[in-house]
CSV table of C-alpha atoms in Angstrom, one decimal:
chain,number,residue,atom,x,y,z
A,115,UNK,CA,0.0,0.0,0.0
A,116,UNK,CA,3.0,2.4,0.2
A,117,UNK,CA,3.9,1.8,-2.9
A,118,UNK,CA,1.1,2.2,-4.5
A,119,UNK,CA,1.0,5.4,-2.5
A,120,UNK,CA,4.0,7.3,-3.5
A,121,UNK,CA,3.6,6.1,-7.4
A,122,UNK,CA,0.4,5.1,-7.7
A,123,UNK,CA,-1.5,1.3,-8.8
A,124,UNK,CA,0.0,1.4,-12.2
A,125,UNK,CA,3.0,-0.8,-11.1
A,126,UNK,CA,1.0,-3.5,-10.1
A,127,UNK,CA,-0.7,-3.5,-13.7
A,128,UNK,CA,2.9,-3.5,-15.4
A,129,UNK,CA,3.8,-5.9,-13.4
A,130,UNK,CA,0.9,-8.8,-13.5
A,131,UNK,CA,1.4,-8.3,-17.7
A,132,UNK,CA,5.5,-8.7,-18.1
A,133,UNK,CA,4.9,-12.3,-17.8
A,134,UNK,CA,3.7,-12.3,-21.3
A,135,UNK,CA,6.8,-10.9,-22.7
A,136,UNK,CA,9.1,-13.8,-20.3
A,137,UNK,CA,10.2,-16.8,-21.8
A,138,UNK,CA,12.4,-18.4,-19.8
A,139,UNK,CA,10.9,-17.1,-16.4
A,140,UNK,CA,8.0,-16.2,-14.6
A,141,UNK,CA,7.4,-13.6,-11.5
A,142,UNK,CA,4.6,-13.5,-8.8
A,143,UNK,CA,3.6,-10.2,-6.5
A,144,UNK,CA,3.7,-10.5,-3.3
A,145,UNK,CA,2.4,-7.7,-1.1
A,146,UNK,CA,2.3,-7.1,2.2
A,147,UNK,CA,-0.2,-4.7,3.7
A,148,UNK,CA,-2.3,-3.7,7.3
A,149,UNK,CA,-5.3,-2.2,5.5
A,150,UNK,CA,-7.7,-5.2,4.6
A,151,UNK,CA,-9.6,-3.1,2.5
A,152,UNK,CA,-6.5,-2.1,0.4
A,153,UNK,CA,-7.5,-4.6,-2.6
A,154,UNK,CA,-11.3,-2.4,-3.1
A,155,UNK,CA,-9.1,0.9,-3.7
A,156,UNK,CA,-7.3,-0.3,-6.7
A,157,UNK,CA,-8.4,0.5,-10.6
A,158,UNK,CA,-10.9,-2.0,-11.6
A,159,UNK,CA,-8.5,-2.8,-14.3
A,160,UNK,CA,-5.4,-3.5,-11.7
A,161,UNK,CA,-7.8,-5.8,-9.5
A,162,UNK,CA,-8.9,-7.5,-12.4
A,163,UNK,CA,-5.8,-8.0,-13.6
A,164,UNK,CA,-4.0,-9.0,-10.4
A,165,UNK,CA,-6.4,-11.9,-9.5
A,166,UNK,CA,-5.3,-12.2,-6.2
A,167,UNK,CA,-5.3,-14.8,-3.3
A,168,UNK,CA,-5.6,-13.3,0.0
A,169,UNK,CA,-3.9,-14.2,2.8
A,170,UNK,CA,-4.9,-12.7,6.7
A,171,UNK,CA,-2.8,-13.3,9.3
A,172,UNK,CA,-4.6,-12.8,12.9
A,173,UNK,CA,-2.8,-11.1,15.6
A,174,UNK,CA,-1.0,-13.9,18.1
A,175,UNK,CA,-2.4,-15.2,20.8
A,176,UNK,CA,-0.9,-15.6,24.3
A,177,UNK,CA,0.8,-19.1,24.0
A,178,UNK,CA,1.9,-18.2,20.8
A,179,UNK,CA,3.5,-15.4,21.9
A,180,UNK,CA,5.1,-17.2,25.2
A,181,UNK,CA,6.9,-19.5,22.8
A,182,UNK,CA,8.6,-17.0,20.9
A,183,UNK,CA,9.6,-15.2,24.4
A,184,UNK,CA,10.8,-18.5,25.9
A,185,UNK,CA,13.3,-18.8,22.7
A,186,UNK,CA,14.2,-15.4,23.0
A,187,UNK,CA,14.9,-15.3,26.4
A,188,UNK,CA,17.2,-18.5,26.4
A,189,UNK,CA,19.3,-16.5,24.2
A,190,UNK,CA,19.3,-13.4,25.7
A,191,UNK,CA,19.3,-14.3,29.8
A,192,UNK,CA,21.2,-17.0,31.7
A,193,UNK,CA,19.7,-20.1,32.7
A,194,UNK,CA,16.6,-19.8,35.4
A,195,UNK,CA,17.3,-16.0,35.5
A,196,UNK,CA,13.5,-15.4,34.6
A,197,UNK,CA,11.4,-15.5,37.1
A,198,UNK,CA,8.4,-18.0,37.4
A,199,UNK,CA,5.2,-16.3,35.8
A,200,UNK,CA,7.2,-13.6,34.0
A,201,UNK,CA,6.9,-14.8,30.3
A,202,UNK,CA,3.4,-15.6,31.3
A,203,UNK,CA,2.5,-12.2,32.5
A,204,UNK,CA,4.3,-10.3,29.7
A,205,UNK,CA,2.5,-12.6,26.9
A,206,UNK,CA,-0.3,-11.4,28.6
A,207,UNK,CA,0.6,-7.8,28.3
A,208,UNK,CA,1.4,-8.0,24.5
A,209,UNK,CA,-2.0,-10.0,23.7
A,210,UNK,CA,-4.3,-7.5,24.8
A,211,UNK,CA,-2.6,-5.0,22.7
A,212,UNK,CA,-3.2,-6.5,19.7
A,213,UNK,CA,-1.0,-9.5,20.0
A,214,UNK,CA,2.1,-7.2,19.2
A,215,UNK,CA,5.2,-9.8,19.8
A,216,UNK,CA,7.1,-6.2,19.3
A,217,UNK,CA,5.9,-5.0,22.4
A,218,UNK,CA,6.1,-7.8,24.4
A,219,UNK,CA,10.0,-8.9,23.3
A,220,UNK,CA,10.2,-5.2,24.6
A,221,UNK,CA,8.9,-5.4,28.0
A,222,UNK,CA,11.2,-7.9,29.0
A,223,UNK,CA,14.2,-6.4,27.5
A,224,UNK,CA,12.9,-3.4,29.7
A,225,UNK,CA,12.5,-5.7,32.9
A,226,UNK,CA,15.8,-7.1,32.2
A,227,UNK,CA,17.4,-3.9,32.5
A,228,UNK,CA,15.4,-3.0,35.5
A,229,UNK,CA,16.6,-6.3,36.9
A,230,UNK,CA,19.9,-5.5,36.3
A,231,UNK,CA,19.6,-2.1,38.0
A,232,UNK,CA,18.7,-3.0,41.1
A,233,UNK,CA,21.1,-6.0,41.5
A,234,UNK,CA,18.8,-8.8,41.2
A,235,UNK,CA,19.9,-11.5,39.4
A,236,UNK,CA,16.3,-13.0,38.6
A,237,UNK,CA,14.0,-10.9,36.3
A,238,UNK,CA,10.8,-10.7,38.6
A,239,UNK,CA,7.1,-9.9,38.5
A,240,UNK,CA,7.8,-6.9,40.0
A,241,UNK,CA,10.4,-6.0,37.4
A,242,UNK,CA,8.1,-6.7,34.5
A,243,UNK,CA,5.3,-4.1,36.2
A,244,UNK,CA,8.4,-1.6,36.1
A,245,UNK,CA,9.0,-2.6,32.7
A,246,UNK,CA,5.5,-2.0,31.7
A,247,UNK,CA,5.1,1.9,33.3
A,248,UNK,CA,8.3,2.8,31.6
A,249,UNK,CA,7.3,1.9,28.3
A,250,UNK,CA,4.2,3.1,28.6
A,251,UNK,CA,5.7,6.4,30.0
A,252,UNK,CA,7.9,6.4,26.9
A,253,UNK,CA,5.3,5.5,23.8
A,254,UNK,CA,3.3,8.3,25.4
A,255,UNK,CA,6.1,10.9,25.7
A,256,UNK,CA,7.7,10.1,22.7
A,257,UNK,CA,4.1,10.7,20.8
A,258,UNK,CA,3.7,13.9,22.2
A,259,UNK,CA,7.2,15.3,21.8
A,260,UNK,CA,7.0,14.6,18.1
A,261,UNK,CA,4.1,16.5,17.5
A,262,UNK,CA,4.6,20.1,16.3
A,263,UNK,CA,5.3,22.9,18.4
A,264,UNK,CA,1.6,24.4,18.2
A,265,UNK,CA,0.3,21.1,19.5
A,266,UNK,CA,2.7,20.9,22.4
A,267,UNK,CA,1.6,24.3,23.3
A,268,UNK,CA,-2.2,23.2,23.5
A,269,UNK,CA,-0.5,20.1,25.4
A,270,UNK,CA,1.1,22.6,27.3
A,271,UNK,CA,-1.6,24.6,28.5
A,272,UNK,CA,-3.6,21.4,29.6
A,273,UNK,CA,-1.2,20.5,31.9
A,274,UNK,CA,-1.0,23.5,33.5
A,275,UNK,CA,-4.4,24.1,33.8
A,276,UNK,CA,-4.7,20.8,35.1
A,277,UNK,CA,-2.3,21.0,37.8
A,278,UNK,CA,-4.9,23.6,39.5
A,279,UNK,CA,-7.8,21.6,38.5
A,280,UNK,CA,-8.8,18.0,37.8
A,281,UNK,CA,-11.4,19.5,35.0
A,282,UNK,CA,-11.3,22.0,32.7
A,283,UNK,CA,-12.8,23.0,29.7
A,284,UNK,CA,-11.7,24.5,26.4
A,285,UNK,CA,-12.0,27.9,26.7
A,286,UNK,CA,-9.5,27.9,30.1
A,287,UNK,CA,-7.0,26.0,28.1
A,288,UNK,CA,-7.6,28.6,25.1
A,289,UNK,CA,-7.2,31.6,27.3
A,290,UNK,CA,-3.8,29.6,28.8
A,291,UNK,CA,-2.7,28.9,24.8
A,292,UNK,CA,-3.1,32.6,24.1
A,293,UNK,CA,-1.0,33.5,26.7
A,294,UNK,CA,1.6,31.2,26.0
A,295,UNK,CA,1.7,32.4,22.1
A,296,UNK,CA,2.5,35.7,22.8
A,297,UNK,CA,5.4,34.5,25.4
A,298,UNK,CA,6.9,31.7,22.9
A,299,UNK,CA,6.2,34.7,19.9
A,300,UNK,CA,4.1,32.0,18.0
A,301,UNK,CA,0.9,32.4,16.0
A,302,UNK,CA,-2.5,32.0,17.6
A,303,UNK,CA,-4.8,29.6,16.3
A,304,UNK,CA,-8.1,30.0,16.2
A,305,UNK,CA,-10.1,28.1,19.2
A,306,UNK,CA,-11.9,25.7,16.2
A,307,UNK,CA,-8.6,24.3,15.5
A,308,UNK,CA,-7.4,24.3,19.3
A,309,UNK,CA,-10.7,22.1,19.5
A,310,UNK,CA,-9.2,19.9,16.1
A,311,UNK,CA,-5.8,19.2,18.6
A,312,UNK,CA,-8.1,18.4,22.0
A,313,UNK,CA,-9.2,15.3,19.8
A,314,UNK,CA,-6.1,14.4,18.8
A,315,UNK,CA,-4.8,14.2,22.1
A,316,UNK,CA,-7.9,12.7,23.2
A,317,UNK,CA,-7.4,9.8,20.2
A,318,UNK,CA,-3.8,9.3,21.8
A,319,UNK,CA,-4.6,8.8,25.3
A,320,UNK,CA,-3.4,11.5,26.6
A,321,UNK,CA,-6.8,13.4,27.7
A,322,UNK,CA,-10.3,12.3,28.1
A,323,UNK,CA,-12.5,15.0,26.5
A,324,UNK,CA,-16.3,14.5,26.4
A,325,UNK,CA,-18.4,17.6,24.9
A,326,UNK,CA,-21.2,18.6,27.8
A,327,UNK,CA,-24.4,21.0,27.0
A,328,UNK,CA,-24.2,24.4,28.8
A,329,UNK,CA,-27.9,25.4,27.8
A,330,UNK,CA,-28.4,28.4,26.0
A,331,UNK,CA,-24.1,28.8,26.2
A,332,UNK,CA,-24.0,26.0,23.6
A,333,UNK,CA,-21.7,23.0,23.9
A,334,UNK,CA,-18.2,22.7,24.6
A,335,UNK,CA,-15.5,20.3,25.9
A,336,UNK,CA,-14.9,18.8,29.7
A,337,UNK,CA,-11.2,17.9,29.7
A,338,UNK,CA,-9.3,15.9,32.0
A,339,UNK,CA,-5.7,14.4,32.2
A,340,UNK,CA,-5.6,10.6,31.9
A,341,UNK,CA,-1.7,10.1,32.7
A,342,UNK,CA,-0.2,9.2,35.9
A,343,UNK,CA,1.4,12.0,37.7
A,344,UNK,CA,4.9,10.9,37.2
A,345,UNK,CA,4.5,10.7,33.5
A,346,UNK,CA,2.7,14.6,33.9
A,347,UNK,CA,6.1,16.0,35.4
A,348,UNK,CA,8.5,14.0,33.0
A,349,UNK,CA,6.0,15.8,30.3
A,350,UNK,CA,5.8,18.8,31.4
A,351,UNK,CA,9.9,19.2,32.3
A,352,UNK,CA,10.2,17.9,28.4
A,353,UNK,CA,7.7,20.4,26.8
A,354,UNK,CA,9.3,23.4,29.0
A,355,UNK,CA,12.4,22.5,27.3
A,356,UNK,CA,11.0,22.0,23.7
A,357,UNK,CA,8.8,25.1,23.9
A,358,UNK,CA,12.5,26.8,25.6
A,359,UNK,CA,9.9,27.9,28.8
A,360,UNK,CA,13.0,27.4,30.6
Protein backbone atom coordinates (compact mmCIF):
# COMPACT_ATOMS: atom_id res chain seq x y z
CA UNK A 1 0.00 0.00 0.00
CA UNK A 2 3.02 2.41 0.24
CA UNK A 3 3.93 1.83 -2.91
CA UNK A 4 1.09 2.22 -4.49
CA UNK A 5 0.99 5.38 -2.54
CA UNK A 6 3.97 7.33 -3.51
CA UNK A 7 3.58 6.12 -7.39
CA UNK A 8 0.36 5.09 -7.71
CA UNK A 9 -1.48 1.29 -8.78
CA UNK A 10 -0.04 1.40 -12.19
CA UNK A 11 3.00 -0.85 -11.06
CA UNK A 12 1.04 -3.45 -10.13
CA UNK A 13 -0.69 -3.48 -13.68
CA UNK A 14 2.89 -3.50 -15.43
CA UNK A 15 3.76 -5.87 -13.41
CA UNK A 16 0.94 -8.85 -13.53
CA UNK A 17 1.41 -8.27 -17.71
CA UNK A 18 5.51 -8.69 -18.08
CA UNK A 19 4.88 -12.26 -17.78
CA UNK A 20 3.67 -12.28 -21.32
CA UNK A 21 6.75 -10.94 -22.73
CA UNK A 22 9.13 -13.76 -20.26
CA UNK A 23 10.25 -16.83 -21.85
CA UNK A 24 12.42 -18.36 -19.76
CA UNK A 25 10.95 -17.12 -16.40
CA UNK A 26 8.05 -16.21 -14.64
CA UNK A 27 7.44 -13.64 -11.52
CA UNK A 28 4.61 -13.45 -8.83
CA UNK A 29 3.64 -10.20 -6.55
CA UNK A 30 3.68 -10.53 -3.27
CA UNK A 31 2.35 -7.71 -1.13
CA UNK A 32 2.28 -7.10 2.19
CA UNK A 33 -0.17 -4.66 3.72
CA UNK A 34 -2.31 -3.75 7.29
CA UNK A 35 -5.31 -2.17 5.54
CA UNK A 36 -7.67 -5.23 4.58
CA UNK A 37 -9.61 -3.06 2.48
CA UNK A 38 -6.52 -2.13 0.41
CA UNK A 39 -7.52 -4.63 -2.57
CA UNK A 40 -11.30 -2.45 -3.06
CA UNK A 41 -9.12 0.87 -3.73
CA UNK A 42 -7.32 -0.34 -6.68
CA UNK A 43 -8.42 0.52 -10.65
CA UNK A 44 -10.87 -1.98 -11.63
CA UNK A 45 -8.47 -2.83 -14.25
CA UNK A 46 -5.42 -3.49 -11.74
CA UNK A 47 -7.76 -5.83 -9.55
CA UNK A 48 -8.93 -7.52 -12.39
CA UNK A 49 -5.84 -8.02 -13.63
CA UNK A 50 -3.98 -8.98 -10.38
CA UNK A 51 -6.44 -11.87 -9.52
CA UNK A 52 -5.30 -12.22 -6.17
CA UNK A 53 -5.27 -14.78 -3.32
CA UNK A 54 -5.59 -13.29 -0.03
CA UNK A 55 -3.91 -14.24 2.82
CA UNK A 56 -4.91 -12.73 6.71
CA UNK A 57 -2.78 -13.32 9.32
CA UNK A 58 -4.56 -12.85 12.90
CA UNK A 59 -2.81 -11.13 15.59
CA UNK A 60 -1.04 -13.95 18.09
CA UNK A 61 -2.37 -15.22 20.84
CA UNK A 62 -0.89 -15.58 24.27
CA UNK A 63 0.78 -19.13 23.95
CA UNK A 64 1.94 -18.19 20.82
CA UNK A 65 3.50 -15.40 21.89
CA UNK A 66 5.07 -17.19 25.24
CA UNK A 67 6.88 -19.49 22.76
CA UNK A 68 8.58 -16.98 20.91
CA UNK A 69 9.65 -15.21 24.41
CA UNK A 70 10.84 -18.55 25.93
CA UNK A 71 13.34 -18.80 22.67
CA UNK A 72 14.23 -15.42 22.98
CA UNK A 73 14.93 -15.27 26.36
CA UNK A 74 17.19 -18.48 26.42
CA UNK A 75 19.32 -16.54 24.19
CA UNK A 76 19.30 -13.43 25.72
CA UNK A 77 19.26 -14.26 29.83
CA UNK A 78 21.24 -16.97 31.71
CA UNK A 79 19.72 -20.15 32.66
CA UNK A 80 16.57 -19.84 35.44
CA UNK A 81 17.29 -15.97 35.55
CA UNK A 82 13.47 -15.38 34.56
CA UNK A 83 11.44 -15.51 37.12
CA UNK A 84 8.39 -18.00 37.45
CA UNK A 85 5.24 -16.26 35.81
CA UNK A 86 7.23 -13.63 33.95
CA UNK A 87 6.95 -14.79 30.29
CA UNK A 88 3.36 -15.62 31.28
CA UNK A 89 2.49 -12.20 32.49
CA UNK A 90 4.30 -10.33 29.72
CA UNK A 91 2.47 -12.60 26.90
CA UNK A 92 -0.29 -11.39 28.65
CA UNK A 93 0.62 -7.81 28.33
CA UNK A 94 1.40 -8.04 24.48
CA UNK A 95 -2.00 -10.00 23.74
CA UNK A 96 -4.32 -7.54 24.79
CA UNK A 97 -2.57 -4.98 22.74
CA UNK A 98 -3.19 -6.50 19.66
CA UNK A 99 -0.97 -9.52 19.96
CA UNK A 100 2.15 -7.20 19.21
CA UNK A 101 5.18 -9.79 19.76
CA UNK A 102 7.12 -6.22 19.33
CA UNK A 103 5.93 -4.99 22.36
CA UNK A 104 6.14 -7.84 24.39
CA UNK A 105 10.00 -8.89 23.31
CA UNK A 106 10.24 -5.19 24.58
CA UNK A 107 8.90 -5.40 28.01
CA UNK A 108 11.18 -7.94 28.96
CA UNK A 109 14.17 -6.43 27.50
CA UNK A 110 12.87 -3.35 29.68
CA UNK A 111 12.47 -5.72 32.93
CA UNK A 112 15.78 -7.05 32.20
CA UNK A 113 17.44 -3.94 32.55
CA UNK A 114 15.38 -3.03 35.48
CA UNK A 115 16.61 -6.30 36.86
CA UNK A 116 19.92 -5.46 36.35
CA UNK A 117 19.59 -2.08 37.99
CA UNK A 118 18.66 -3.05 41.09
CA UNK A 119 21.09 -5.99 41.53
CA UNK A 120 18.75 -8.83 41.17
CA UNK A 121 19.85 -11.45 39.43
CA UNK A 122 16.35 -13.01 38.57
CA UNK A 123 13.96 -10.87 36.27
CA UNK A 124 10.85 -10.65 38.64
CA UNK A 125 7.08 -9.88 38.45
CA UNK A 126 7.79 -6.91 39.96
CA UNK A 127 10.38 -5.96 37.37
CA UNK A 128 8.10 -6.69 34.45
CA UNK A 129 5.32 -4.13 36.22
CA UNK A 130 8.37 -1.60 36.10
CA UNK A 131 8.96 -2.59 32.65
CA UNK A 132 5.46 -2.03 31.67
CA UNK A 133 5.11 1.90 33.28
CA UNK A 134 8.28 2.84 31.55
CA UNK A 135 7.32 1.92 28.30
CA UNK A 136 4.16 3.06 28.60
CA UNK A 137 5.68 6.45 29.99
CA UNK A 138 7.92 6.41 26.90
CA UNK A 139 5.29 5.51 23.83
CA UNK A 140 3.33 8.33 25.40
CA UNK A 141 6.08 10.93 25.74
CA UNK A 142 7.72 10.11 22.70
CA UNK A 143 4.05 10.65 20.83
CA UNK A 144 3.68 13.88 22.17
CA UNK A 145 7.22 15.32 21.76
CA UNK A 146 7.02 14.57 18.05
CA UNK A 147 4.10 16.46 17.54
CA UNK A 148 4.61 20.05 16.29
CA UNK A 149 5.31 22.93 18.36
CA UNK A 150 1.56 24.41 18.25
CA UNK A 151 0.33 21.06 19.46
CA UNK A 152 2.72 20.95 22.42
CA UNK A 153 1.62 24.34 23.32
CA UNK A 154 -2.15 23.22 23.50
CA UNK A 155 -0.50 20.15 25.37
CA UNK A 156 1.07 22.59 27.29
CA UNK A 157 -1.58 24.64 28.47
CA UNK A 158 -3.59 21.38 29.57
CA UNK A 159 -1.22 20.49 31.92
CA UNK A 160 -1.05 23.46 33.55
CA UNK A 161 -4.43 24.09 33.82
CA UNK A 162 -4.72 20.82 35.07
CA UNK A 163 -2.34 20.97 37.81
CA UNK A 164 -4.90 23.64 39.50
CA UNK A 165 -7.79 21.63 38.55
CA UNK A 166 -8.81 18.01 37.75
CA UNK A 167 -11.36 19.52 35.00
CA UNK A 168 -11.29 21.99 32.71
CA UNK A 169 -12.75 23.03 29.70
CA UNK A 170 -11.69 24.50 26.39
CA UNK A 171 -11.95 27.92 26.74
CA UNK A 172 -9.45 27.95 30.06
CA UNK A 173 -6.99 25.97 28.13
CA UNK A 174 -7.62 28.59 25.07
CA UNK A 175 -7.17 31.61 27.34
CA UNK A 176 -3.80 29.63 28.80
CA UNK A 177 -2.70 28.86 24.77
CA UNK A 178 -3.13 32.59 24.15
CA UNK A 179 -1.00 33.48 26.69
CA UNK A 180 1.61 31.22 26.02
CA UNK A 181 1.72 32.38 22.15
CA UNK A 182 2.50 35.72 22.84
CA UNK A 183 5.44 34.52 25.40
CA UNK A 184 6.89 31.68 22.86
CA UNK A 185 6.16 34.73 19.87
CA UNK A 186 4.15 32.05 18.05
CA UNK A 187 0.87 32.43 16.01
CA UNK A 188 -2.55 32.02 17.61
CA UNK A 189 -4.77 29.58 16.29
CA UNK A 190 -8.12 30.05 16.17
CA UNK A 191 -10.10 28.12 19.18
CA UNK A 192 -11.87 25.66 16.15
CA UNK A 193 -8.61 24.34 15.51
CA UNK A 194 -7.41 24.27 19.33
CA UNK A 195 -10.72 22.12 19.53
CA UNK A 196 -9.24 19.90 16.09
CA UNK A 197 -5.84 19.19 18.59
CA UNK A 198 -8.11 18.40 21.96
CA UNK A 199 -9.23 15.32 19.75
CA UNK A 200 -6.14 14.42 18.80
CA UNK A 201 -4.83 14.22 22.06
CA UNK A 202 -7.89 12.70 23.16
CA UNK A 203 -7.37 9.75 20.24
CA UNK A 204 -3.83 9.34 21.84
CA UNK A 205 -4.58 8.76 25.25
CA UNK A 206 -3.35 11.54 26.56
CA UNK A 207 -6.77 13.38 27.70
CA UNK A 208 -10.26 12.33 28.08
CA UNK A 209 -12.50 15.05 26.49
CA UNK A 210 -16.29 14.46 26.37
CA UNK A 211 -18.35 17.64 24.93
CA UNK A 212 -21.22 18.62 27.76
CA UNK A 213 -24.37 21.00 26.96
CA UNK A 214 -24.23 24.35 28.84
CA UNK A 215 -27.87 25.44 27.82
CA UNK A 216 -28.39 28.44 26.05
CA UNK A 217 -24.07 28.80 26.25
CA UNK A 218 -24.00 25.99 23.61
CA UNK A 219 -21.72 23.02 23.93
CA UNK A 220 -18.18 22.71 24.59
CA UNK A 221 -15.53 20.27 25.90
CA UNK A 222 -14.94 18.82 29.73
CA UNK A 223 -11.25 17.85 29.74
CA UNK A 224 -9.30 15.88 31.97
CA UNK A 225 -5.66 14.37 32.16
CA UNK A 226 -5.65 10.58 31.85
CA UNK A 227 -1.72 10.08 32.68
CA UNK A 228 -0.23 9.17 35.92
CA UNK A 229 1.43 11.98 37.72
CA UNK A 230 4.85 10.92 37.24
CA UNK A 231 4.49 10.75 33.54
CA UNK A 232 2.75 14.62 33.90
CA UNK A 233 6.05 15.95 35.44
CA UNK A 234 8.46 14.00 33.02
CA UNK A 235 6.04 15.79 30.26
CA UNK A 236 5.85 18.79 31.35
CA UNK A 237 9.86 19.15 32.34
CA UNK A 238 10.24 17.90 28.42
CA UNK A 239 7.69 20.35 26.75
CA UNK A 240 9.31 23.35 29.01
CA UNK A 241 12.37 22.46 27.26
CA UNK A 242 11.00 22.05 23.69
CA UNK A 243 8.78 25.09 23.93
CA UNK A 244 12.55 26.82 25.63
CA UNK A 245 9.89 27.92 28.85
CA UNK A 246 13.03 27.39 30.55
Amino acid sequence: DQLTKKIGDEILYNLTRINAELHNSQICVIGISNSLIFSENLDPRVKSSLSEEELIFPPYNALQIQDILRKRASEAFKPESVGVGVIEKCSAYAAREHGDVRRAIDLLRVAGELAERSGSHIVEIAHLDGAESKVESDRIISAAMGQPKQFQAVLYAILFVGNQKKNMFTGEIYEVYQKLCKRTKFNVLTQRRISDILAELDMLGIITAKIISKGRYGRTREISVSLEESIIIKLREMLEKSLHLT
